[in-house]
Short mmCIF file of C-alpha atoms in Angstrom, two decimals:
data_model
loop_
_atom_site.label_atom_id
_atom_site.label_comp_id
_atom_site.label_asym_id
_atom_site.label_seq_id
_atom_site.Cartn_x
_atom_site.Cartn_y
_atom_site.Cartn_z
CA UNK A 30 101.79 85.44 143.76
CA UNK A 31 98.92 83.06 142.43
CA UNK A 32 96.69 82.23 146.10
CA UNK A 33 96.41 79.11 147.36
CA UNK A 34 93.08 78.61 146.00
CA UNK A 35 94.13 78.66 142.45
CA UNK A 36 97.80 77.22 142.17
CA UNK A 37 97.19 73.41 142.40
CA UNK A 38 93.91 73.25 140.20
CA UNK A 39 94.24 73.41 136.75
CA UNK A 40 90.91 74.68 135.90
CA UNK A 41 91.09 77.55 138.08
CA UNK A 42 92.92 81.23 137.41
CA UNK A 43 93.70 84.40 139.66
CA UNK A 44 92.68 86.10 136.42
CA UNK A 45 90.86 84.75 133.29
CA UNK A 46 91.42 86.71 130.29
CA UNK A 47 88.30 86.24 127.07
CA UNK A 48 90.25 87.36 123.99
CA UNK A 49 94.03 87.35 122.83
CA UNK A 50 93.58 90.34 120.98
CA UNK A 51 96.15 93.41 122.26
CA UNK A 52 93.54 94.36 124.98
CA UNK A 53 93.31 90.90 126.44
CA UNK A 54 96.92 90.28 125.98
CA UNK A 55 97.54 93.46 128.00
CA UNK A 56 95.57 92.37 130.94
CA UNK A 57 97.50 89.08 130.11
CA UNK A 58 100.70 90.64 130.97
CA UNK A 59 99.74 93.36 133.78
CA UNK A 60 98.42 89.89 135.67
CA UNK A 61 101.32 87.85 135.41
CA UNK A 62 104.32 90.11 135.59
CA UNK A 63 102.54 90.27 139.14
CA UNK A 64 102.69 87.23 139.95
CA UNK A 65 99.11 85.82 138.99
CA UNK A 66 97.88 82.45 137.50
CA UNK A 67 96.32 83.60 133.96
CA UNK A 68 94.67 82.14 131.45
CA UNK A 69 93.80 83.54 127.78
CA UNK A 70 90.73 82.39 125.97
CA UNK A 71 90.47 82.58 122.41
CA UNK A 72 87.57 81.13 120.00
CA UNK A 73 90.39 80.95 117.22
CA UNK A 74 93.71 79.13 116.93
CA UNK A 75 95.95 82.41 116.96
CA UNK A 76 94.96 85.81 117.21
CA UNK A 77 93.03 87.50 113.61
CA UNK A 78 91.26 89.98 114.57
CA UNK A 79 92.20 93.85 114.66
CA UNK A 80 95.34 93.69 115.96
CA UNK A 81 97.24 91.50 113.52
CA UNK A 82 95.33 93.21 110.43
CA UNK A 83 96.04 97.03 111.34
CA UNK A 84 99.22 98.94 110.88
CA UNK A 85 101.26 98.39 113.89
CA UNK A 86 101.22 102.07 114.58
CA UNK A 87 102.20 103.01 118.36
CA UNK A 88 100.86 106.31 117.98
CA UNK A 89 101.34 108.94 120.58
CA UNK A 90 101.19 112.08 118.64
CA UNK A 91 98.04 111.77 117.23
CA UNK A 92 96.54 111.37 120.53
CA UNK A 93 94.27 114.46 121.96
CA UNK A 94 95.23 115.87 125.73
CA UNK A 95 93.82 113.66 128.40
CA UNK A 96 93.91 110.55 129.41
CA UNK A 97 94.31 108.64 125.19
CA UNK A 98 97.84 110.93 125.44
CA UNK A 99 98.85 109.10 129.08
CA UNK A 100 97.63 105.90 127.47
CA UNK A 101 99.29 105.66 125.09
CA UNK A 102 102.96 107.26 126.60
CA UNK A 103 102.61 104.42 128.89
CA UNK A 104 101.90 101.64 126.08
CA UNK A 105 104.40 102.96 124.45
CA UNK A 106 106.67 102.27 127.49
CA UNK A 107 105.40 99.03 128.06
CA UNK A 108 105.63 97.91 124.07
CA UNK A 109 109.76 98.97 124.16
CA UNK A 110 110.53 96.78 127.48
CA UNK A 111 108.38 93.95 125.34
CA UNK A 112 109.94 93.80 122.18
CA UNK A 113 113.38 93.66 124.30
CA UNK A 114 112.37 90.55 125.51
CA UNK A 115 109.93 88.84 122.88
CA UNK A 116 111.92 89.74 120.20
CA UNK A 117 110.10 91.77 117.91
CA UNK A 118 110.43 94.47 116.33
CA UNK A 119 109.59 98.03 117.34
CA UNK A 120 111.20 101.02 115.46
CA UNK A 121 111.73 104.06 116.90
CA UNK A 122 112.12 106.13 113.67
CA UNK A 123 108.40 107.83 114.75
CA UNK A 124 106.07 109.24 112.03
CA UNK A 125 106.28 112.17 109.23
CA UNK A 126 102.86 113.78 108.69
CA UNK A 127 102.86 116.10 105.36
CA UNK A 128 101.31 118.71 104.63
CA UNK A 129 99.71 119.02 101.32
CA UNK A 130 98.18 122.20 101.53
CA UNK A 131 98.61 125.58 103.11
CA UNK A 132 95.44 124.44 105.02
CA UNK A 133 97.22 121.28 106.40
CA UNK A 134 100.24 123.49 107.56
CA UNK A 135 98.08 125.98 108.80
CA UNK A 136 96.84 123.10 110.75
CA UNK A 137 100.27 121.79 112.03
CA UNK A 138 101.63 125.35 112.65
CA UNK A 139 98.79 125.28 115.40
CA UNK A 140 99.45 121.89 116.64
CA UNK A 141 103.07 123.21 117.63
CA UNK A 142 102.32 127.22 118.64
CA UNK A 143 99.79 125.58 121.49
CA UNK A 144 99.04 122.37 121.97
CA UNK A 145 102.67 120.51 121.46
CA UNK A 146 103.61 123.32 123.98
CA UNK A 147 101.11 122.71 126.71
CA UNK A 148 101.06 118.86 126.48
CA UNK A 149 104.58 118.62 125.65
CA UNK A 150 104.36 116.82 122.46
CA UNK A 151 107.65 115.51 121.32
CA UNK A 152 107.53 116.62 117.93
CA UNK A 153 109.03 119.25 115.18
CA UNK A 154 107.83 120.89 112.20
CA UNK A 155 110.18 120.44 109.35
CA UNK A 156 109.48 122.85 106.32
CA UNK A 157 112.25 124.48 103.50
CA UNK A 158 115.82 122.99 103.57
CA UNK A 159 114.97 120.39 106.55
CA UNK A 160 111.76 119.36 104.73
CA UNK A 161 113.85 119.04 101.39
CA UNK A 162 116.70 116.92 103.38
CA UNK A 163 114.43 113.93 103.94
CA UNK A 164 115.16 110.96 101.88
CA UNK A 165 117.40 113.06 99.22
CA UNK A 166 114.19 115.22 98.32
CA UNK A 167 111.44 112.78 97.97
CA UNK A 168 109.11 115.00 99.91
CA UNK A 169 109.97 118.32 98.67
CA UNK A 170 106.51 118.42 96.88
CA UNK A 171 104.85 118.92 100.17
CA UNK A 172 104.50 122.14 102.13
CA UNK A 173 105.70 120.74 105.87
CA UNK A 174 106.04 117.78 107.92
CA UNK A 175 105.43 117.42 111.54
CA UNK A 176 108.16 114.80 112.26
CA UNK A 177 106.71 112.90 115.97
CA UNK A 178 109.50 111.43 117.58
CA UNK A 179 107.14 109.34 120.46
CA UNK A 180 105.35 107.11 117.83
CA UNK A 181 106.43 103.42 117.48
CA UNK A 182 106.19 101.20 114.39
CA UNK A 183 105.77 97.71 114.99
CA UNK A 184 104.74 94.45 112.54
CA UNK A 185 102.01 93.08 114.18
CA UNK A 186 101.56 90.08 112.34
CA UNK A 187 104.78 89.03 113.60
CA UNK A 188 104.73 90.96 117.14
CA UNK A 189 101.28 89.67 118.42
CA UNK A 190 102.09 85.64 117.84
CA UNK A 191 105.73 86.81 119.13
CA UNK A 192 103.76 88.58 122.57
CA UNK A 193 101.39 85.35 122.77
CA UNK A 194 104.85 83.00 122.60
CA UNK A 195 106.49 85.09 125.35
CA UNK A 196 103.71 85.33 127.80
CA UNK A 197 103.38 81.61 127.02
CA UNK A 198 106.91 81.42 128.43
CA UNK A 199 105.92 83.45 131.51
CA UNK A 200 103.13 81.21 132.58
CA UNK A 201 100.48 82.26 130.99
CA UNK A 202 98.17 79.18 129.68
CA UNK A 203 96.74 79.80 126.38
CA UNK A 204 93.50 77.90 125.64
CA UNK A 205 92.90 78.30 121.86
CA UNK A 206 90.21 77.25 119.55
CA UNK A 207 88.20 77.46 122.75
CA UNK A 208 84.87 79.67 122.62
CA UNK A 209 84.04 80.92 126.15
CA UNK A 210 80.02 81.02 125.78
CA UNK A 211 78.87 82.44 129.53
CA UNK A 212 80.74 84.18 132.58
CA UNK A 213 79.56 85.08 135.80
CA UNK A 214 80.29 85.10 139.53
CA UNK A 215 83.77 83.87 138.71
CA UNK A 216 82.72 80.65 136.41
CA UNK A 217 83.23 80.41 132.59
CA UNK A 218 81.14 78.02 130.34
CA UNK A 219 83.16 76.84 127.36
CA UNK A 220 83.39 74.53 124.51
CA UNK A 221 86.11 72.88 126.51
CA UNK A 222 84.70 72.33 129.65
CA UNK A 223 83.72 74.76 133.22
CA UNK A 224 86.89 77.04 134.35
CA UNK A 225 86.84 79.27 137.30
CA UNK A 226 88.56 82.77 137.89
CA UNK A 227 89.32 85.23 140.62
CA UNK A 228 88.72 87.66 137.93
CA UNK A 229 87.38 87.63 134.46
CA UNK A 230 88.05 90.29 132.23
CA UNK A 231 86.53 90.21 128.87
CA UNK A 232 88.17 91.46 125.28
CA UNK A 233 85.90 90.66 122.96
CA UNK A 234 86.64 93.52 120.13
CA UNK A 235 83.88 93.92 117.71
CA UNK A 236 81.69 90.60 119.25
CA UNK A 237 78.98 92.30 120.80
CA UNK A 238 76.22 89.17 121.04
CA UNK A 239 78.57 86.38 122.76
CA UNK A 240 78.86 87.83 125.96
CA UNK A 241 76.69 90.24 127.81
CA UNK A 242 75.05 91.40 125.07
CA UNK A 243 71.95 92.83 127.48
CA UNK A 244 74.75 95.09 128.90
CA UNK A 245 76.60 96.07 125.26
CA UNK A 246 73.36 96.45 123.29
CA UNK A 247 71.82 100.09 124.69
CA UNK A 248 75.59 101.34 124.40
CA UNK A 249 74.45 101.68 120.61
CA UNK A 250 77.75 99.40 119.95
CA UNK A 251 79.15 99.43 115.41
CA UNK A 252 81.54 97.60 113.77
CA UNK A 253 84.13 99.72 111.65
CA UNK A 254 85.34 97.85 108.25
CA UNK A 255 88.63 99.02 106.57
CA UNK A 256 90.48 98.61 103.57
CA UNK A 257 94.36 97.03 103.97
CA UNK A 258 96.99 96.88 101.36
CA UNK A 259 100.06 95.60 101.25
CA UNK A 260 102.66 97.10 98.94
CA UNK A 261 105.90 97.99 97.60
CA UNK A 262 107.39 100.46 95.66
CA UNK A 263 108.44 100.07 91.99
CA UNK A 264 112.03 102.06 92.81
CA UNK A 265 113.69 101.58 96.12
CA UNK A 266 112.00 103.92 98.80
CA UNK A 267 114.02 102.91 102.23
CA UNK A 268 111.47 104.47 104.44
CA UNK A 269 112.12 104.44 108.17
CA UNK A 270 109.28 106.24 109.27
CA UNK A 271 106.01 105.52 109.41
CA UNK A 272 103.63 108.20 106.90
CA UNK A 273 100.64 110.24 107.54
CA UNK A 274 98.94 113.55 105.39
CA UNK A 275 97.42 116.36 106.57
CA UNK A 276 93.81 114.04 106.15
CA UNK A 277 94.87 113.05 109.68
CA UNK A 278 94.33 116.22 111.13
CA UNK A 279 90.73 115.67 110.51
CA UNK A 280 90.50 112.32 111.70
CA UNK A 281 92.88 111.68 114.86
CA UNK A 282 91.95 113.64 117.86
CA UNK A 283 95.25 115.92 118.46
CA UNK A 284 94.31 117.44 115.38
CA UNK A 285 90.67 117.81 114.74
CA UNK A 286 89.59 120.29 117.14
CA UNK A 287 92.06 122.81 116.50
CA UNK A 288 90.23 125.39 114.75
CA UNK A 289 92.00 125.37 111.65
CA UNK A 290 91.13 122.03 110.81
CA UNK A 291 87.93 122.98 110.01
CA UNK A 292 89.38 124.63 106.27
CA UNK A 293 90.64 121.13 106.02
CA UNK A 294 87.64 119.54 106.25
CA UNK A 295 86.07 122.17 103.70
CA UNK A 296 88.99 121.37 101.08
CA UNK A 297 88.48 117.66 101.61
CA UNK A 298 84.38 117.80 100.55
CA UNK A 299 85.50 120.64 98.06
CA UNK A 300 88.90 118.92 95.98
CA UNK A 301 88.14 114.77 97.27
CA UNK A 302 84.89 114.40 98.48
CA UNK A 303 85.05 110.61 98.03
CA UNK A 304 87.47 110.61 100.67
CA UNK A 305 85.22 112.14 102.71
CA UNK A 306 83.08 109.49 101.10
CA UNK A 307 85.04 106.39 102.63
CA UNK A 308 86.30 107.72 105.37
CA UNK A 309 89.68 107.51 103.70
CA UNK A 310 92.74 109.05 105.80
CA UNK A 311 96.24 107.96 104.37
CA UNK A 312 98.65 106.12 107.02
CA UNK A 313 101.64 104.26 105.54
CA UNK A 314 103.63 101.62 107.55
CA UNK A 315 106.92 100.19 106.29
CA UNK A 316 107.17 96.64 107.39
CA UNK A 317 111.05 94.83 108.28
CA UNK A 318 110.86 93.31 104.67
CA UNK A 319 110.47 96.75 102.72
CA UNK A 320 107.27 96.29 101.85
CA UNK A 321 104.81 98.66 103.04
CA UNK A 322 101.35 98.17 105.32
CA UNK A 323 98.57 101.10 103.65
CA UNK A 324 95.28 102.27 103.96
CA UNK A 325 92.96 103.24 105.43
CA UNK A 326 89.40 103.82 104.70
CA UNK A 327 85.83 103.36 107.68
CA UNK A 328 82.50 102.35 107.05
CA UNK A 329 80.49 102.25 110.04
CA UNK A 330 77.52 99.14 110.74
CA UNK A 331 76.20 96.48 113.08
CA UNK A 332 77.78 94.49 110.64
CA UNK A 333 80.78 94.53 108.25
CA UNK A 334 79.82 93.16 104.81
CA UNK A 335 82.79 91.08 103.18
CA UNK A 336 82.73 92.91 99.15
CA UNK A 337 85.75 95.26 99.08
CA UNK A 338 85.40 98.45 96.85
CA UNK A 339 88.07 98.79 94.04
CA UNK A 340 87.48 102.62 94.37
CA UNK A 341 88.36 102.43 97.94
CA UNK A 342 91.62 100.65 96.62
CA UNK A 343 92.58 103.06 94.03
CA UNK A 344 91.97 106.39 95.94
CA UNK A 345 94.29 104.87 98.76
CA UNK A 346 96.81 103.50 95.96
CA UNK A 347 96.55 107.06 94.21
CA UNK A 348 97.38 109.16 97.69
CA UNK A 349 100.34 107.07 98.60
CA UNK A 350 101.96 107.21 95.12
CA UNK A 351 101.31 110.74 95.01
CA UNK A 352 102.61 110.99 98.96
CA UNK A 353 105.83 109.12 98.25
CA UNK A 354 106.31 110.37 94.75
CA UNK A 355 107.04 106.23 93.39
CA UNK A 356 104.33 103.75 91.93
CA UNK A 357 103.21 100.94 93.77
CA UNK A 358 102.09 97.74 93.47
CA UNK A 359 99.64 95.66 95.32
CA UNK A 360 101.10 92.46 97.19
CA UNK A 361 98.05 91.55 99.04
CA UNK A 362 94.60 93.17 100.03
CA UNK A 363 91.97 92.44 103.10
CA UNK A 364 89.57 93.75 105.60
CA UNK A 365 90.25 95.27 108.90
CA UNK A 366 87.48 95.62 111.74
CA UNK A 367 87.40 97.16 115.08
CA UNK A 368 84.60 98.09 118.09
CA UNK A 369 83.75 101.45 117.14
CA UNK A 370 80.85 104.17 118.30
CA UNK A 371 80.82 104.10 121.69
CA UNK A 372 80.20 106.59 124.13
CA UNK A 373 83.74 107.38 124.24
CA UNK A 374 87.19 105.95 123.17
CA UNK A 375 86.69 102.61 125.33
CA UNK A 376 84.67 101.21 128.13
CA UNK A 377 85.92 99.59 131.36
CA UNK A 378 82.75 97.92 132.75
CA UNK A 379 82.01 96.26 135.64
CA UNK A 380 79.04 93.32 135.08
CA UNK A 381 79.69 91.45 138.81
CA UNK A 382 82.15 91.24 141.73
CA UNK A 383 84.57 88.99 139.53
CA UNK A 384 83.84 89.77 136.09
CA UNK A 385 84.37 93.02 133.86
CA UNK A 386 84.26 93.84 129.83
CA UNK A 387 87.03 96.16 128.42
CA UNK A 388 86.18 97.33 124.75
CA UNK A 389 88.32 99.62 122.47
CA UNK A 390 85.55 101.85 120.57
CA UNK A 391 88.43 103.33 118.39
CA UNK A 392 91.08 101.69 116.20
CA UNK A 393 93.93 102.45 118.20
CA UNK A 394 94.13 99.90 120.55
CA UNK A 395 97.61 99.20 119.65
CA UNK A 396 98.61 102.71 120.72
CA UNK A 397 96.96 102.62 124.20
CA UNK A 398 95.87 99.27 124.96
CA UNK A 399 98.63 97.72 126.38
CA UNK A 400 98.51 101.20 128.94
CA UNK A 401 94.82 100.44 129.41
CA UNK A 402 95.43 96.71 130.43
CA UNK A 403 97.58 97.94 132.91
CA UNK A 404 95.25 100.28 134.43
CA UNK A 405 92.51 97.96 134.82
CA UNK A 406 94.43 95.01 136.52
CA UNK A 407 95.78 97.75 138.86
CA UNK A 408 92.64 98.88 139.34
CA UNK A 409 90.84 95.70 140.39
CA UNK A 410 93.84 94.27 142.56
CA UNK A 411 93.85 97.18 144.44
CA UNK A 412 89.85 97.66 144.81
CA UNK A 413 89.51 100.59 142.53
CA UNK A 414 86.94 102.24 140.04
CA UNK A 415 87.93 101.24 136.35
CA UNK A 416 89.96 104.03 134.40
CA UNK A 417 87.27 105.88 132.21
CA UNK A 418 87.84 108.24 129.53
CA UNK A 419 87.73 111.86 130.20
CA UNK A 420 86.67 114.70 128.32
CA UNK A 421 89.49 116.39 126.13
CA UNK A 422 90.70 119.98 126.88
CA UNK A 423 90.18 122.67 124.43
CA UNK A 424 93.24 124.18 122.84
CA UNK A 425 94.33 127.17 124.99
CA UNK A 426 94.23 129.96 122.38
CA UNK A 427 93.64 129.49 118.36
CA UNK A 428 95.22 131.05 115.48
CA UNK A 429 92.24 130.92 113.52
#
């Protein structure tokens, strides 16, 4: 329950939350489902960043061994009993990563020999007649698919206002198109007015000057910038799943270890080095209105320059005609960036006795941040050390 300190004063919080993104909305929710007076602070009228332009890809299988894989079982958890009860949608169909290549299903076969079967990945490869029986043959062009059962699809420009409207009906108090300019010791300077806080946690994505800034700048801190499109199919593709390709295996960290990903990586820079170029991995997320969310590609600065590249466009529009075997066309195009280049895939740090900064340093913070929230209130009602990311196991044995 909210103490006595905070309940009758409308300026003061149990917990004070900078940022609606997902990672401040998940602290959002772990505080008040407990009982807490929370407020959410958010420079913007509704949330834009990262987590209304990305995919809406709850992605557990493309999570390496360790605490990301925990993460984001327990998000994924957390985003089922929330769509229940916000009323958004969250599909359960999972994800169907093809193989292109013998090297890609070299790649897969791994995943599944060892590490699906020491981490007990809920997935299945799907090759011949079973690969030939999806969607009447659509995808019989490819060599495999690894078919992952955990991962979750959900619309975020639709689920994050949808999240922000239910806390709202929990209690939470929203204070938007409010820029929070200085925290400590429990005390927040902002354009509208002083607040105080039990706790502050701040979520401030890729803002890295705002707030603490003498704390964020050694950590080396870059901006990632990535190229959206919104599509749909010239014939009728009802696609339930969400879509990956073997370039995956060489970006997402269940994947890119294995030792056979490394003859990915060599046919990559030897058949498409421009992917390699832009960073360009394929993911393809159908939306509620058959349309489908596509991209991506990631170039890395202290800054993320506004001038999209029309090659960048057409090598994603080429791989996801060639992927789903239908032309496209373009409904609407825009730029996606995240926190990225940390020292590891987040940071849970602790500036003073009331105040701490959470940061996502990877672009998955819809697959594990609502897990991470919940750590980290736990955490600091209970007088613990803030969850840290650990180093990932090697695969137990290779077959290459």
């Amino acid at each position: 329950m909210s103490n006595s300190l905070t309940e009758n004063d409308p300026q003061h919080f149990d917990l004070a939350v900078v940022g609606s993104g997902i990672l401040g909305l998940a602290h959002a929710y772990a505080a008040v489902k407990r009982g807490l007076k929370v407020a959410v602070f958010e420079r913007t009228g509704t949330p834009l960043g990262a987590s209304v332009r990305n995919f809406g890809m709850g992605l557990v299988t493309g999570q390496p061994p360790g605490i990301m894989l925990d993460l984001a079982r327990e998000s994924r958890a957390l985003w089922l009993h929330l769509a229940a009860r916000a009323h958004f949608s969250a599909r359960e169909a999972g994800t169907l990563l093809f193989a292109r290549s013998e090297a890609e299903h070299d790649v897969l076969l791994e995943f599944m020999t060892v590490r699906a079967r020491q981490y007990d990945y809920r997935a299945s490869l799907l090759e011949g007649d079973k690969l030939n029986a999806l969607y009447n043959g659509r995808f019989s062009h490819h060599r495999s698919a690894l078919h992952g059962t955990e991962d979750l699809q959900l619309y975020s420009r639709e689920a994050m206002p949808a999240l922000v409207a239910y806390l709202h009906s929990q209690g939470v108090h929203f204070r938007f198109n409010t820029l929070v300019h200085g925290t400590a010791g429990g005390r927040l300077s902002t354009t509208a007015g002083e607040f105080r806080a039990e706790r502050v946690v701040v979520c401030s994505g890729h803002d890295y000057l705002t707030l603490f800034a003498d704390r964020l700048q050694p950590m080396n801190l870059k901006q990632c910038r990535l190229q959206m499109l919104r599509l749909k199919t010239e014939e009728a593709v009802p696609l339930t799943h969400a879509v990956l390709t073997g370039l995956s295996c060489t970006h997402y960290g269940a994947f890119s270890d294995l030792p056979t990903a490394r003859a990915v990586h060599a046919e990559i820079e030897a058949t498409a080095p421009l992917l390699n170029k832009h960073g360009i991995h394929l993911l393809v997320s159908p939306t509620p209105y058959q349309e489908l969310i596509v991209g991506d590609s990631h170039h890395y600065g202290t800054d993320s320059p506004p001038f999209n590249s029309e090659e960048v466009d057409e090598l994603l529009i080429g791989l996801v005609e060639h992927t789903l075997a239908s032309r496209v066309q373009v409904i609407e195009r825009w730029q996606g960036v995240y926190g990225s280049k940390g020292p590891g895939p987040f940071s849970a740090l602790a500036i003073d006795d009331h105040t701490s900064v959470v940061l996502m340093h990877t672009g998955i913070g819809m697959s594990v941040g609502l897990g991470l929230g919940e750590r980290v209130v736990k955490a600091l009602l209970e007088g613990d050390s803030l969850p840290t990311p650990t180093a990932q196991p090697a695969p137990a044995t290779a077959l290459a």
